[in-house]
Coordinates of C-alpha atoms in Angstrom, one line a residue:
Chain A
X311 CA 82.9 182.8 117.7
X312 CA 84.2 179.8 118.7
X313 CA 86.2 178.5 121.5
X314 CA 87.8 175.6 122.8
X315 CA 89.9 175.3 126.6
X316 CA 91.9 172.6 127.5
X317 CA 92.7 173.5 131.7
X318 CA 95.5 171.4 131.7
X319 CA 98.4 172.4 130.3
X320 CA 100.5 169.2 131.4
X321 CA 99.8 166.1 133.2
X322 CA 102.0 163.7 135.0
X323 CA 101.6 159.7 135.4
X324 CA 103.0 156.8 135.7
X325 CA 102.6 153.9 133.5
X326 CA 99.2 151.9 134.0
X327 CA 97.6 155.1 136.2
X328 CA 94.3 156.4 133.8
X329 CA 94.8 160.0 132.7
X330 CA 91.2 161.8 132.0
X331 CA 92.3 165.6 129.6
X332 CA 89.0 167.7 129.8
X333 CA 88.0 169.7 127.1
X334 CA 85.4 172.8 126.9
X335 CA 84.1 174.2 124.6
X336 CA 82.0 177.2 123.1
X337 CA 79.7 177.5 120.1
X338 CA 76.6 179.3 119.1
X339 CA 75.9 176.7 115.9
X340 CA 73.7 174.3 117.0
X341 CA 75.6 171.2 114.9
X342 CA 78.9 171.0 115.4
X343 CA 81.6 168.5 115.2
X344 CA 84.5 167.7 118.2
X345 CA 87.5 166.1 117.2
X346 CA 90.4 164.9 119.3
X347 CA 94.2 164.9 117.9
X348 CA 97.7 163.2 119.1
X349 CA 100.9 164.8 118.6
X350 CA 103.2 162.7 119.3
X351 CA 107.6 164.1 120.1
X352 CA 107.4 163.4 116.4
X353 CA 105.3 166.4 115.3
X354 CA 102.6 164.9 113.1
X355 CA 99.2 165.5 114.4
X356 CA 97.4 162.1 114.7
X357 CA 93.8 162.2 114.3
X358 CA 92.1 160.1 117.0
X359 CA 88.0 160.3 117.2
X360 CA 85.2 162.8 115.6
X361 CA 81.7 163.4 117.6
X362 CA 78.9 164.9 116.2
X363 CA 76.6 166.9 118.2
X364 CA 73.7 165.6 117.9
X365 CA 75.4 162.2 119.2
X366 CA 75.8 162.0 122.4
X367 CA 77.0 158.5 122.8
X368 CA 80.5 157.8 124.9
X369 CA 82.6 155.9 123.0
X370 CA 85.5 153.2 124.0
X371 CA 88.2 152.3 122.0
X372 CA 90.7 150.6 123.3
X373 CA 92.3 151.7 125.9
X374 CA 90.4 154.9 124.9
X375 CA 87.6 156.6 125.6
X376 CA 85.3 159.8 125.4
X377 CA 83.0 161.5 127.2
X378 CA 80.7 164.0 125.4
X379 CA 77.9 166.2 127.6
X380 CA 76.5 168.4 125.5
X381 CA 74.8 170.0 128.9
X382 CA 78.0 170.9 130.3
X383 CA 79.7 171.5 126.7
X384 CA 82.6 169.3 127.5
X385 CA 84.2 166.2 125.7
X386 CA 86.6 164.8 127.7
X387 CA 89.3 161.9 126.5
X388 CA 90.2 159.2 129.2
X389 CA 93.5 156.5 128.7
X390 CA 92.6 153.8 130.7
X391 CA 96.2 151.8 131.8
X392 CA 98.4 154.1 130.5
X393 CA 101.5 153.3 128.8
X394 CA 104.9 155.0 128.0
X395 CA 103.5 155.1 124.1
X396 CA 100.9 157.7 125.1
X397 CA 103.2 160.4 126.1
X398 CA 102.3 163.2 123.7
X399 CA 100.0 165.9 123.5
X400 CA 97.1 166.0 122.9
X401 CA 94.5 168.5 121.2
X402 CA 90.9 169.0 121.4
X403 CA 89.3 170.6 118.5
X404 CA 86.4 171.9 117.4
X405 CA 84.4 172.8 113.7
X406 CA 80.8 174.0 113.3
X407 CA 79.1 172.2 110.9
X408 CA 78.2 175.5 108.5
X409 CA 82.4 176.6 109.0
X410 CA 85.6 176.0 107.6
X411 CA 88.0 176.6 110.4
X412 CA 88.8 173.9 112.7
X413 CA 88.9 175.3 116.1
X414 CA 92.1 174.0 118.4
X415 CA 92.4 174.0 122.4
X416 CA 95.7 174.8 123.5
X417 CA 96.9 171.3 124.1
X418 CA 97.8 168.9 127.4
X419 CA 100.7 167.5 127.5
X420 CA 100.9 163.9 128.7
X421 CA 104.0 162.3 130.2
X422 CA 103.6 158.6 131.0
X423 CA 106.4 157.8 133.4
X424 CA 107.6 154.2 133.4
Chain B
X1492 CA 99.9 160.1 97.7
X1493 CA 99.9 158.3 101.2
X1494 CA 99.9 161.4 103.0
X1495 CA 100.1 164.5 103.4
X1496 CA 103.4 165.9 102.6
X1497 CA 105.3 169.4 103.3
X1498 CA 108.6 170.5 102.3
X1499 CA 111.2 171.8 103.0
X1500 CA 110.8 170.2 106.9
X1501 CA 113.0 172.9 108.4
X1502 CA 114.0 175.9 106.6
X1503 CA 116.1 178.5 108.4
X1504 CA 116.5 181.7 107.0
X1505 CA 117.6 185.5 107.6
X1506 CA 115.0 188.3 108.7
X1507 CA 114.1 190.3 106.0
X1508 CA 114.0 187.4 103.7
X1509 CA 111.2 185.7 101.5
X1510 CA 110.1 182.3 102.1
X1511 CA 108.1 179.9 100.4
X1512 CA 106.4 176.9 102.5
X1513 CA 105.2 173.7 100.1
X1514 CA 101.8 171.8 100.7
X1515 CA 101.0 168.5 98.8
X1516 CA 97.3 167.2 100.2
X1517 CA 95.9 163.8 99.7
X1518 CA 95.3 163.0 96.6
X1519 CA 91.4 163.9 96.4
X1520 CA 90.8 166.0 99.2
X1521 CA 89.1 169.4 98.1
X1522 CA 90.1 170.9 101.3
X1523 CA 93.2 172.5 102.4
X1524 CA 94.3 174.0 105.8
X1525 CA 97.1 176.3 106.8
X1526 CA 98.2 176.6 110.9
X1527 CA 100.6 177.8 112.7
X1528 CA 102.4 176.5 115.8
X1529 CA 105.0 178.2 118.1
X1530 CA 107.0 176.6 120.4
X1531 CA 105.0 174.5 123.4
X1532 CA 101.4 176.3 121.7
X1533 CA 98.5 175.5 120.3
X1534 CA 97.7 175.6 116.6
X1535 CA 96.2 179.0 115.5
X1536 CA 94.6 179.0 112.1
X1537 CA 96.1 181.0 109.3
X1538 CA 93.8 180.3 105.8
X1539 CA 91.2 177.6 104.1
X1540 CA 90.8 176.6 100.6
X1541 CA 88.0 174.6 99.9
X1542 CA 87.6 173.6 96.1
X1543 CA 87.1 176.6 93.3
X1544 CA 85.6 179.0 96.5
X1545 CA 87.1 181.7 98.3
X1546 CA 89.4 181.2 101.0
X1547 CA 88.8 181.6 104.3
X1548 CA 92.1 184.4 105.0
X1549 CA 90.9 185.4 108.5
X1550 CA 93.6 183.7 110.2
X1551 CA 96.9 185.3 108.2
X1552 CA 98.5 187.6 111.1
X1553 CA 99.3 190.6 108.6
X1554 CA 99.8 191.1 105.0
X1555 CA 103.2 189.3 104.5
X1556 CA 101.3 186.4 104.8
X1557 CA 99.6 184.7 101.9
X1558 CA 98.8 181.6 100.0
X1559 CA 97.3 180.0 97.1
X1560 CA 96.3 177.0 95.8
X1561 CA 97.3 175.5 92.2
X1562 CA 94.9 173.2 90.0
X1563 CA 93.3 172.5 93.3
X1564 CA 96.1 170.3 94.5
X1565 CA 99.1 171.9 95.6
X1566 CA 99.5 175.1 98.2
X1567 CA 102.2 177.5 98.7
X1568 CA 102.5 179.7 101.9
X1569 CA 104.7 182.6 101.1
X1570 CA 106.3 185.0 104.5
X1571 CA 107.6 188.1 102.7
X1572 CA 110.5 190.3 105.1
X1573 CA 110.4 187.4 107.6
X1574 CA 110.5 188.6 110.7
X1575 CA 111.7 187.0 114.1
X1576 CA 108.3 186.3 115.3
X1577 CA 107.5 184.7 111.8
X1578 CA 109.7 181.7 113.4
X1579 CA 107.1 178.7 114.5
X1580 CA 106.3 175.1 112.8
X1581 CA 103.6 175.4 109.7
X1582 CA 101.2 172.9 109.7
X1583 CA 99.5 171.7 106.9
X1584 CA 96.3 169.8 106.6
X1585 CA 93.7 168.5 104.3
X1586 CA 90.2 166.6 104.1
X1587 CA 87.2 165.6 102.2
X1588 CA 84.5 168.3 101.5
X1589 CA 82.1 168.6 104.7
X1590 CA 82.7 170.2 108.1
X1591 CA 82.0 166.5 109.9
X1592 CA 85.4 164.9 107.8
X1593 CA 88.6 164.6 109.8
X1594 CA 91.8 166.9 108.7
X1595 CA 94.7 164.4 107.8
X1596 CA 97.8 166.7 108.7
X1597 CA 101.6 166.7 107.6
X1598 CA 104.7 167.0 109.6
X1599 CA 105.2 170.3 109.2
X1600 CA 107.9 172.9 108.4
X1601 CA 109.9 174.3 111.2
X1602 CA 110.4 177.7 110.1
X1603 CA 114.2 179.9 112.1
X1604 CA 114.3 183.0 111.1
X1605 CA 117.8 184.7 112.4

């Protein structure tokens, strides 16, 4: 079975503070992908960055940025200089690589105060 | 098309009533995802298609739920004796073949059932 936890159901800033949303996860596949999603007051999920697991890289983009540690089974998403913009929340998700489902956290919500 | 596209976006309708949810994927993608998501939640998982196999139906709540998929293209969610709890935003996504490909997802259909 698989499993994803997002601790933080909501998460207060103000605008250019950084904002890191953790993520945990559980899987017993050993190749598995980790994706991160923005919903926006909008409502469209907004796909954001995929991981593999047997790529354990950080990656920046942006003003963004992941953390993936495969040892502690965590991918967590940093906003460096946040902005009004990034208010939404935001999803963690995760998909093994011999399933179909895509496995969703419960969400934090971000509020960017100006 | 650009996108993927749902209609109607909200649909409000009477317990005890029928209802039929519209899904139109990317043009191309072989895969098609159904989800649920209630007020302030997270996005459960309700059914899979992936190309002429099987769908994944683990994720329908109980047997007023289900869904098909036409030509490969086009899905339809039917609720049959919609109940209160039926009442949540339907989600519907779609992607290239292969667990590592990102789920493009469309703005939903709120769903009020009074």
């Amino acid at each position: 079975a698989q499993k994803v936890t997002q601790a933080q159901t909501e998460i207060s800033v103000v605008e250019k503070e950084d904002v890191t949303l953790d993520c945990v996860y559980e899987t017993r596949d050993t190749t598995y992908y980790l994706f991160w999603y923005k919903q926006p007051p909008s409502g469209e999920l907004v796909f954001l960055i995929r991981r593999n697991s047997f790529d354990e890289q950080n990656e920046i983009s942006g003003r963004y940025s992941w953390n993936f540690q495969k040892s502690t089974s965590s991918f967590n998403f940093t906003i460096t200089a946040s902005q009004v913009v990034d208010s939404a929340v935001y999803f963690c998700a995760l998909r093994a690589a011999a399933g179909n489902k895509l496995t969703f956290g419960g969400g934090t919500r971000v509020l960017v105060k100006p | 098309g650009a996108g993927v596209s749902q209609s109607p976006s909200n649909k409000v309708t009477e317990k005890g009533k029928d209802v039929e949810l519209r899904c139109d994927p990317i043009s191309g993608h072989t895969a098609l995802y159904w989800y649920r998501q209630s007020l302030g939640q997270g996005l459960e998982f309700l059914i899979y298609f992936q190309g002429n196999s099987a769908p994944d139906k683990s994720g329908l709540p109980s047997d007023r739920f289900s869904a098909e998929r036409t030509g490969g293209s086009v899905s339809t969610l039917t609720i049959q004796r919609t109940q209160q709890e039926d009442s949540a935003v339907y989600l519907c996504a779609s992607s290239w073949e292969g667990a590592a490909t990102e789920a493009f997802f469309g703005q939903g259909t709120r769903l009020t059932v009074v």
